[in-house]
Structure formats: C-alpha cells, structure tokens
C-alpha cells in the first residue's frame, strides 16, 4: 500500500470502517448497474417477474413442440407399419 501522507496525515481506518466503506461502494455499484440496464425504477421487480414468466412459457412451448413432434412421427411410423401389414395381408389391395 501507499503510506504517503494525505494533507500531511496518514489515513487510518478500522476494520469496521473499511467494511462499511466497501458495503456502501457495493450498494452504489449495484444501483448504478441496475440503472445502466434500465431497472432502476419502482417497476423493476415486476419487470423481472414478467421476464421469468416469459422464460417459463418459452420453455413450456419448446417442450410441448418436441412432444408433439415425437407423437406425430410415432403416429406416422405406426400408420406406415399398419399400411404395410395391410398390403402384406392383402387387406388394402
């Protein structure tokens, strides 16, 4: 560290004062970060809740799309098997 005097005096802080200073700086930095991304107003909590809800809906839609795709492919495969079995048994022509 630099032990050079400031205005002719060394600055000396207790551990508690340093922790308070760090906590204040962290809080100020967090407020600035929220402000930088536009979440510094009173509606930020609701905005985050809505974003989480949208992400949940997107995940559900993606899962449903995969399930539907698998069901359609399974149905097509089974229908083809039945058609082939019908042809083989001369039920369909």
CSV table of C-alpha atoms in Angstrom, one decimal:
chain,number,residue,atom,x,y,z
A,1,UNK,CA,0.0,0.0,0.0
A,2,UNK,CA,1.0,3.6,-0.4
A,3,UNK,CA,1.8,5.0,3.1
A,4,UNK,CA,2.2,8.5,1.8
A,5,UNK,CA,0.5,11.2,3.9
A,6,UNK,CA,-2.6,12.9,2.6
A,7,UNK,CA,-2.5,16.6,3.6
A,8,UNK,CA,0.4,15.8,5.9
A,9,UNK,CA,-1.5,12.9,7.7
A,10,UNK,CA,-1.8,9.2,7.1
A,11,UNK,CA,-5.3,7.8,6.7
A,12,UNK,CA,-6.2,5.1,9.2
A,13,UNK,CA,-9.4,3.2,9.1
A,14,UNK,CA,-10.6,0.5,11.4
A,15,UNK,CA,-11.8,-2.9,10.0
A,16,UNK,CA,-15.4,-1.9,10.7
A,17,UNK,CA,-15.0,1.4,8.8
A,18,UNK,CA,-13.4,-0.4,5.9
A,19,UNK,CA,-16.3,-2.9,5.8
A,20,UNK,CA,-18.8,-0.1,5.9
A,21,UNK,CA,-17.0,1.7,3.1
A,22,UNK,CA,-17.0,-1.4,1.0
A,23,UNK,CA,-20.6,-2.1,1.7
A,24,UNK,CA,-21.6,1.4,0.7
A,25,UNK,CA,-19.5,1.2,-2.5
A,26,UNK,CA,-21.1,-2.2,-3.4
A,27,UNK,CA,-24.6,-0.8,-2.9
A,28,UNK,CA,-23.7,2.2,-5.0
A,29,UNK,CA,-22.3,-0.1,-7.7
A,30,UNK,CA,-25.4,-2.3,-7.7
A,31,UNK,CA,-27.7,0.7,-8.0
A,32,UNK,CA,-25.6,2.0,-10.9
A,33,UNK,CA,-25.6,-1.4,-12.6
A,34,UNK,CA,-29.4,-1.6,-12.3
A,35,UNK,CA,-29.7,2.0,-13.7
A,36,UNK,CA,-27.4,1.1,-16.6
A,37,UNK,CA,-29.7,-1.8,-17.7
A,38,UNK,CA,-32.9,0.2,-17.1
A,39,UNK,CA,-34.1,-1.5,-13.9
A,40,UNK,CA,-33.7,1.4,-11.6
A,41,UNK,CA,-37.4,2.4,-11.3
A,42,UNK,CA,-40.0,1.0,-8.9
A,43,UNK,CA,-41.3,-1.4,-11.5
A,44,UNK,CA,-38.1,-3.4,-11.8
A,45,UNK,CA,-39.3,-6.2,-9.6
A,46,UNK,CA,-42.4,-6.6,-11.7
A,47,UNK,CA,-40.3,-6.5,-14.9
A,48,UNK,CA,-38.1,-9.3,-13.6
A,49,UNK,CA,-41.1,-11.3,-12.6
A,50,UNK,CA,-42.6,-10.9,-16.1
A,51,UNK,CA,-39.3,-11.9,-17.8
A,52,UNK,CA,-39.2,-15.1,-15.7
A,53,UNK,CA,-42.8,-15.8,-16.6
A,54,UNK,CA,-42.0,-15.4,-20.3
A,55,UNK,CA,-39.0,-17.7,-20.0
A,56,UNK,CA,-41.1,-20.3,-18.3
A,57,UNK,CA,-43.7,-20.0,-21.1
A,58,UNK,CA,-41.0,-20.4,-23.7
A,59,UNK,CA,-39.6,-23.5,-22.0
A,60,UNK,CA,-43.1,-25.0,-21.9
A,61,UNK,CA,-43.7,-24.2,-25.5
A,62,UNK,CA,-40.4,-25.7,-26.5
A,63,UNK,CA,-41.1,-28.9,-24.5
A,64,UNK,CA,-44.6,-29.2,-26.0
A,65,UNK,CA,-43.3,-28.7,-29.5
A,66,UNK,CA,-40.8,-31.6,-29.0
A,67,UNK,CA,-43.5,-33.8,-27.5
A,68,UNK,CA,-45.8,-33.0,-30.4
A,69,UNK,CA,-43.1,-33.8,-33.0
A,70,UNK,CA,-42.3,-37.1,-31.3
A,71,UNK,CA,-46.1,-38.0,-31.2
A,72,UNK,CA,-46.6,-37.1,-34.9
A,73,UNK,CA,-43.5,-39.1,-36.0
A,74,UNK,CA,-44.6,-42.1,-33.9
A,75,UNK,CA,-48.1,-41.9,-35.4
A,76,UNK,CA,-46.8,-41.7,-38.9
A,77,UNK,CA,-44.5,-44.7,-38.3
A,78,UNK,CA,-47.2,-46.8,-36.8
A,79,UNK,CA,-49.6,-45.9,-39.6
A,80,UNK,CA,-47.0,-46.9,-42.2
A,81,UNK,CA,-46.5,-50.2,-40.4
A,82,UNK,CA,-50.2,-50.8,-40.4
A,83,UNK,CA,-50.5,-49.9,-44.1
A,84,UNK,CA,-47.6,-52.3,-44.9
A,85,UNK,CA,-49.1,-55.0,-42.8
A,86,UNK,CA,-52.5,-54.5,-44.6
A,87,UNK,CA,-50.8,-54.7,-48.0
A,88,UNK,CA,-48.8,-57.8,-47.0
A,89,UNK,CA,-52.0,-59.5,-45.8
A,90,UNK,CA,-53.8,-58.2,-48.9
A,91,UNK,CA,-56.4,-56.3,-46.9
A,92,UNK,CA,-55.7,-53.0,-48.7
A,93,UNK,CA,-55.4,-54.1,-52.3
